[in-house]
Amino acid sequence: MTSETPENGPVPADPEHAPAVCLRDVTFSYDGRPALLDVNLDIPTGEFSCVIGPNGGGKSTMLKLVLGLLRPDRGDVRVFGVRPAHARARLGYTPQHVHYDPRFPVSVNDVVLMGMAERHWGGRYTRAEKEAVAEALNEMGVADLRRRPFSELSGGQRQRVLIARALVSDPDLLLLDEPTASVDLAAGKRLVQTLETVAQRRTILMVSHDPAFIYDIVSRVVCVNQRAHIHPTSEVTTDRLRELYGADVRLIRHDMRAAETDHAHA
Ligand code: ADP
Ligand code: MG
């Protein structure tokens, strides 16, 4: 297992083979109100997983714990076998809510360069950094938007640029919080198709309420409602989703089959 000292932090037994994300008995509360309770979760390296669950279920909180933006009250969070703070350089993140002032004339190029901020120590950007911006935009299929004002883009284009910002540091784990929420269904589907390509080289953990087209792509689904349960995609049924979301779940999966799982989400 692991040993650790306060001075040098965790020493994983085998960091090469550690899962991308490992949560053990994680509990987190805001002002005494629990958002997550005894969460256990393993996300293997290289997999594309989707996090679903009702509003307020704790999905964004879980991502912030993985990022190290929040620390658990109890339990242990590991990213590639080490504490999130030690894995930060390997993480890319697109938050659920991105605040920007449309009057502030920031270009797509500037937005993606911001993803470099943690590594960039002032002065001019290097050629390698500029190339990384081009590469990230290219990976997201929006290289042609580079000089455009960010405020003029459509919802789908903005989301792609924000994911490019997360990709610019070439992360091994990409955490996406509802990237399909603010875009229409067709644009969301195209976005997920692009992410399927991105996932060939990285681990992706994505919160999304649009399971319909995502289920064809992801290998597992994590249901989060204070507690977390992990399912192979094939086990996520309409009934299960209805328990999570209520009757109006947007579900158009074509190969839906009945499968019983061994727990309730209430
Ligand atoms: P989800 O992303 O699944 O909608 P969140 O992780 O955002 O859920 O929220 C989980 C719970 O924690 C909710 O009850 C929410 O109101 C509460 N919460 C989230 N952020 C804060 C915060 N900054 N301060 C206090 N409570 C919060
Ligand atoms: Mg959220």
Coordinates of C-alpha atoms and ligand atoms in Angstrom, one line a residue:
M1 CA 0.0 0.0 0.0
T2 CA 1.2 3.5 0.6
S3 CA 3.4 5.1 3.2
E4 CA 3.7 8.8 3.8
T5 CA 5.3 11.4 6.0
P6 CA 4.2 15.0 6.5
E7 CA 7.4 16.2 4.8
N8 CA 7.4 14.5 1.5
G9 CA 3.7 13.6 1.1
P10 CA 2.5 10.3 -0.2
V11 CA 4.8 7.6 -1.5
P12 CA 2.7 5.4 -3.7
A13 CA 3.7 1.8 -3.9
D14 CA 3.4 1.6 -7.6
P15 CA 2.6 5.0 -9.2
E16 CA 3.0 3.5 -12.7
H17 CA -0.1 1.3 -12.3
A18 CA -2.2 3.4 -10.0
P19 CA -5.7 4.2 -11.2
A20 CA -6.2 7.7 -12.6
V21 CA -8.6 8.5 -9.8
C22 CA -9.1 6.7 -6.4
L23 CA -11.5 7.9 -3.7
R24 CA -11.6 5.9 -0.5
D25 CA -14.4 6.6 2.1
V26 CA -14.5 10.2 1.1
T27 CA -16.9 12.5 2.9
F28 CA -17.2 16.2 2.2
S29 CA -19.6 18.8 3.8
Y30 CA -20.3 22.5 3.1
D31 CA -20.9 24.2 6.4
G32 CA -21.9 21.0 8.1
R33 CA -24.2 19.9 5.3
P34 CA -22.8 16.7 3.6
A35 CA -22.5 16.9 -0.1
L36 CA -20.7 13.5 -0.4
L37 CA -20.8 10.6 2.0
D38 CA -18.4 7.6 2.1
V39 CA -17.6 7.7 -1.6
N40 CA -15.4 5.0 -3.0
L41 CA -14.4 5.1 -6.6
D42 CA -11.7 3.8 -8.9
I43 CA -11.3 5.2 -12.4
P44 CA -8.7 3.2 -14.4
T45 CA -6.2 5.0 -16.4
G46 CA -7.2 5.4 -20.1
E47 CA -10.9 5.1 -19.6
F48 CA -13.6 7.5 -20.7
S49 CA -16.2 7.7 -17.8
C50 CA -19.3 9.7 -17.4
V51 CA -20.6 11.1 -14.1
I52 CA -24.4 11.5 -13.9
G53 CA -26.8 12.3 -11.1
P54 CA -29.4 14.8 -10.0
N55 CA -28.7 18.5 -9.5
G56 CA -27.1 19.0 -6.1
G57 CA -26.0 15.4 -6.0
G58 CA -22.4 16.3 -5.5
K59 CA -20.9 15.8 -9.0
S60 CA -19.1 19.1 -9.2
T61 CA -18.0 18.7 -5.6
M62 CA -16.5 15.3 -6.5
L63 CA -14.5 16.8 -9.4
K64 CA -13.2 19.6 -7.2
L65 CA -12.0 17.0 -4.7
V66 CA -10.2 15.2 -7.5
L67 CA -8.6 18.5 -8.5
G68 CA -7.6 19.3 -5.0
L69 CA -9.6 22.5 -5.0
L70 CA -11.5 21.0 -2.0
R71 CA -10.2 18.7 0.6
P72 CA -12.2 15.9 2.1
D73 CA -13.4 16.0 5.7
R74 CA -12.7 12.3 5.9
G75 CA -11.2 9.8 3.5
D76 CA -8.5 9.8 0.9
V77 CA -8.3 11.2 -2.7
R78 CA -5.5 10.0 -5.0
V79 CA -4.8 11.0 -8.6
F80 CA -2.4 8.7 -10.4
G81 CA -1.5 7.3 -6.9
V82 CA -0.6 10.7 -5.3
R83 CA -2.4 13.5 -3.6
P84 CA -4.2 15.9 -6.0
A85 CA -1.7 18.7 -5.2
H86 CA 1.1 16.5 -6.5
A87 CA -0.7 15.5 -9.6
R88 CA -1.8 19.0 -10.7
A89 CA 0.5 19.2 -13.7
R90 CA -1.2 16.1 -15.1
L91 CA -4.8 17.5 -14.8
G92 CA -6.9 19.5 -17.1
Y93 CA -10.3 20.9 -16.0
T94 CA -13.2 22.7 -17.5
P95 CA -15.5 24.0 -14.8
Q96 CA -19.3 24.0 -15.0
H97 CA -19.7 27.7 -14.9
V98 CA -17.2 30.0 -16.6
H99 CA -17.6 33.6 -15.9
Y100 CA -16.4 36.1 -18.4
D101 CA -17.2 39.7 -19.2
P102 CA -18.4 39.9 -22.8
R103 CA -17.2 43.5 -22.9
F104 CA -13.7 42.4 -22.3
P105 CA -12.2 41.7 -25.7
V106 CA -10.4 38.5 -25.1
S107 CA -9.5 36.3 -28.2
V108 CA -9.8 32.6 -28.4
N109 CA -6.0 32.5 -28.5
D110 CA -5.9 34.4 -25.1
V111 CA -8.4 32.1 -23.5
V112 CA -6.4 29.0 -24.4
L113 CA -3.1 30.6 -23.3
M114 CA -4.7 31.1 -19.9
G115 CA -4.6 27.3 -19.6
M116 CA -0.8 27.8 -19.5
A117 CA -0.9 30.3 -16.6
E118 CA 0.2 27.8 -14.0
R119 CA 3.4 27.0 -15.9
H120 CA 4.1 30.4 -17.4
W121 CA 6.1 32.7 -15.3
G122 CA 5.6 36.0 -17.1
G123 CA 7.3 37.5 -20.1
R124 CA 6.5 36.6 -23.6
Y125 CA 5.1 33.3 -24.6
T126 CA 7.5 30.9 -26.2
R127 CA 7.2 29.4 -29.6
A128 CA 6.5 26.0 -27.9
E129 CA 3.7 27.6 -25.9
K130 CA 2.1 29.1 -29.0
E131 CA 2.4 25.8 -30.7
A132 CA 0.7 24.1 -27.8
V133 CA -2.2 26.5 -28.2
A134 CA -2.5 25.7 -31.9
E135 CA -2.3 22.0 -31.1
A136 CA -5.0 22.1 -28.5
L137 CA -7.4 24.1 -30.7
N138 CA -6.7 21.6 -33.5
E139 CA -7.4 18.7 -31.2
M140 CA -10.8 20.3 -30.5
G141 CA -11.5 21.0 -34.2
V142 CA -11.5 24.8 -33.8
A143 CA -8.1 25.8 -35.1
D144 CA -9.7 28.3 -37.5
L145 CA -11.3 30.3 -34.6
R146 CA -7.9 31.2 -33.0
R147 CA -8.1 35.0 -33.8
R148 CA -11.8 35.4 -33.1
P149 CA -13.2 37.2 -30.1
F150 CA -14.3 34.6 -27.6
S151 CA -17.6 36.5 -27.0
E152 CA -18.7 36.1 -30.6
L153 CA -18.6 32.3 -30.5
S154 CA -21.6 30.0 -30.3
G155 CA -22.1 27.9 -27.1
G156 CA -20.7 24.8 -28.7
Q157 CA -17.6 26.7 -30.0
R158 CA -17.0 28.2 -26.6
Q159 CA -17.1 24.8 -25.0
R160 CA -14.6 23.5 -27.4
V161 CA -12.3 26.5 -26.8
L162 CA -12.6 26.0 -23.0
I163 CA -11.7 22.3 -23.4
A164 CA -8.7 23.4 -25.6
R165 CA -7.7 25.6 -22.6
A166 CA -7.7 22.5 -20.4
L167 CA -5.7 20.5 -23.0
V168 CA -3.0 23.1 -23.6
S169 CA -0.9 21.7 -20.8
D170 CA -1.2 18.2 -22.3
P171 CA -2.9 16.6 -19.3
D172 CA -3.2 12.9 -18.7
L173 CA -6.6 13.3 -16.9
L174 CA -9.2 15.6 -18.3
L175 CA -12.1 16.6 -15.9
L176 CA -15.1 18.1 -17.7
D177 CA -18.0 19.5 -15.8
E178 CA -21.1 19.4 -18.0
P179 CA -19.5 20.4 -21.2
T180 CA -22.7 19.5 -23.1
A181 CA -25.1 21.4 -20.8
S182 CA -25.2 24.8 -22.6
V183 CA -25.2 23.5 -26.2
D184 CA -28.0 22.1 -28.3
L185 CA -28.3 18.3 -28.7
A186 CA -26.7 18.1 -32.2
A187 CA -23.7 20.3 -31.1
G188 CA -23.4 18.2 -27.9
K189 CA -23.3 15.0 -29.9
R190 CA -20.5 16.4 -32.2
L191 CA -18.6 17.6 -29.1
V192 CA -18.7 14.1 -27.6
Q193 CA -17.5 12.6 -30.9
T194 CA -14.5 14.9 -30.7
L195 CA -13.9 13.9 -27.1
E196 CA -13.9 10.3 -28.2
T197 CA -10.8 11.1 -30.2
V198 CA -9.3 13.1 -27.3
A199 CA -9.9 10.1 -25.1
Q200 CA -7.6 7.9 -27.2
R201 CA -4.6 9.5 -25.5
R202 CA -6.1 10.5 -22.1
T203 CA -8.3 9.5 -19.2
I204 CA -11.6 11.5 -19.3
L205 CA -14.0 12.0 -16.4
M206 CA -17.0 13.9 -17.7
V207 CA -20.2 15.1 -15.9
S208 CA -23.1 15.1 -18.3
H209 CA -26.8 15.0 -18.2
D210 CA -27.1 13.9 -21.8
P211 CA -26.5 10.2 -21.6
A212 CA -28.3 9.3 -24.8
F213 CA -25.3 9.6 -27.2
I214 CA -22.7 9.4 -24.5
Y215 CA -23.5 5.8 -23.6
D216 CA -22.3 4.6 -27.0
I217 CA -18.9 6.0 -26.2
V218 CA -18.1 5.8 -22.5
S219 CA -17.0 2.6 -20.8
R220 CA -18.5 3.3 -17.4
V221 CA -21.0 5.5 -15.7
V222 CA -20.6 6.9 -12.2
C223 CA -23.9 7.8 -10.5
V224 CA -23.5 10.4 -7.8
N225 CA -26.2 11.3 -5.4
Q226 CA -24.3 12.0 -2.1
R227 CA -23.1 8.5 -2.5
A228 CA -21.5 7.1 -5.7
H229 CA -22.1 3.9 -7.6
I230 CA -20.2 2.8 -10.6
H231 CA -21.7 0.9 -13.5
P232 CA -20.6 -0.6 -16.7
T233 CA -22.4 1.3 -19.3
S234 CA -24.5 -1.7 -20.3
E235 CA -26.1 -1.8 -16.8
V236 CA -27.5 1.7 -16.9
T237 CA -31.2 1.3 -17.6
T238 CA -34.1 3.7 -18.1
D239 CA -35.5 2.8 -14.8
R240 CA -32.2 3.5 -13.0
L241 CA -32.0 6.9 -14.7
R242 CA -35.6 7.7 -13.8
E243 CA -34.8 7.1 -10.2
L244 CA -31.9 9.6 -10.5
Y245 CA -33.5 12.3 -12.6
G246 CA -37.3 11.8 -12.4
A247 CA -39.5 11.1 -15.3
D248 CA -38.2 13.6 -17.8
V249 CA -34.9 12.1 -18.5
R250 CA -33.6 12.8 -22.0
L251 CA -32.9 9.3 -23.0
I252 CA -32.9 8.0 -26.6
R253 CA -30.6 5.1 -26.2
H254 CA -31.3 2.5 -28.9
D255 CA -29.8 -0.6 -27.5
M256 CA -31.5 -0.2 -24.1
R257 CA -32.0 -3.4 -22.3
A258 CA -33.3 -4.3 -18.9
A259 CA -30.6 -5.0 -16.3
E260 CA -31.0 -5.2 -12.6
T261 CA -28.4 -3.7 -10.4
D262 CA -27.9 -4.3 -6.8
H263 CA -28.7 -1.0 -5.2
A264 CA -31.0 2.0 -5.1
H265 CA -29.9 5.5 -5.5
A266 CA -32.3 7.2 -3.2
Ligands
ADP1 P1 -24.0 18.9 -8.7 O1 -22.8 19.3 -9.4 O2 -24.3 17.4 -8.7 O3 -25.2 19.6 -9.1 P2 -22.8 20.2 -6.4 O4 -21.5 19.4 -6.1 O5 -22.6 21.5 -7.1 O6 -23.8 19.2 -7.1 O7 -23.5 20.4 -5.0 C1 -23.7 19.4 -4.0 C2 -24.4 20.1 -2.8 O8 -23.5 21.0 -2.2 C3 -25.6 20.9 -3.1 O9 -26.6 20.7 -2.1 C4 -25.1 22.3 -3.2 O10 -26.2 23.2 -2.9 C5 -24.1 22.3 -2.2 N1 -23.0 23.2 -2.5 C6 -22.3 23.2 -3.6 N2 -21.3 24.2 -3.6 C7 -21.5 24.8 -2.4 C8 -20.8 25.9 -1.8 N3 -19.8 26.6 -2.4 N4 -21.2 26.3 -0.6 C9 -22.2 25.7 0.1 N5 -22.9 24.6 -0.5 C10 -22.5 24.2 -1.7
MG2 MG -22.5 20.6 -10.9

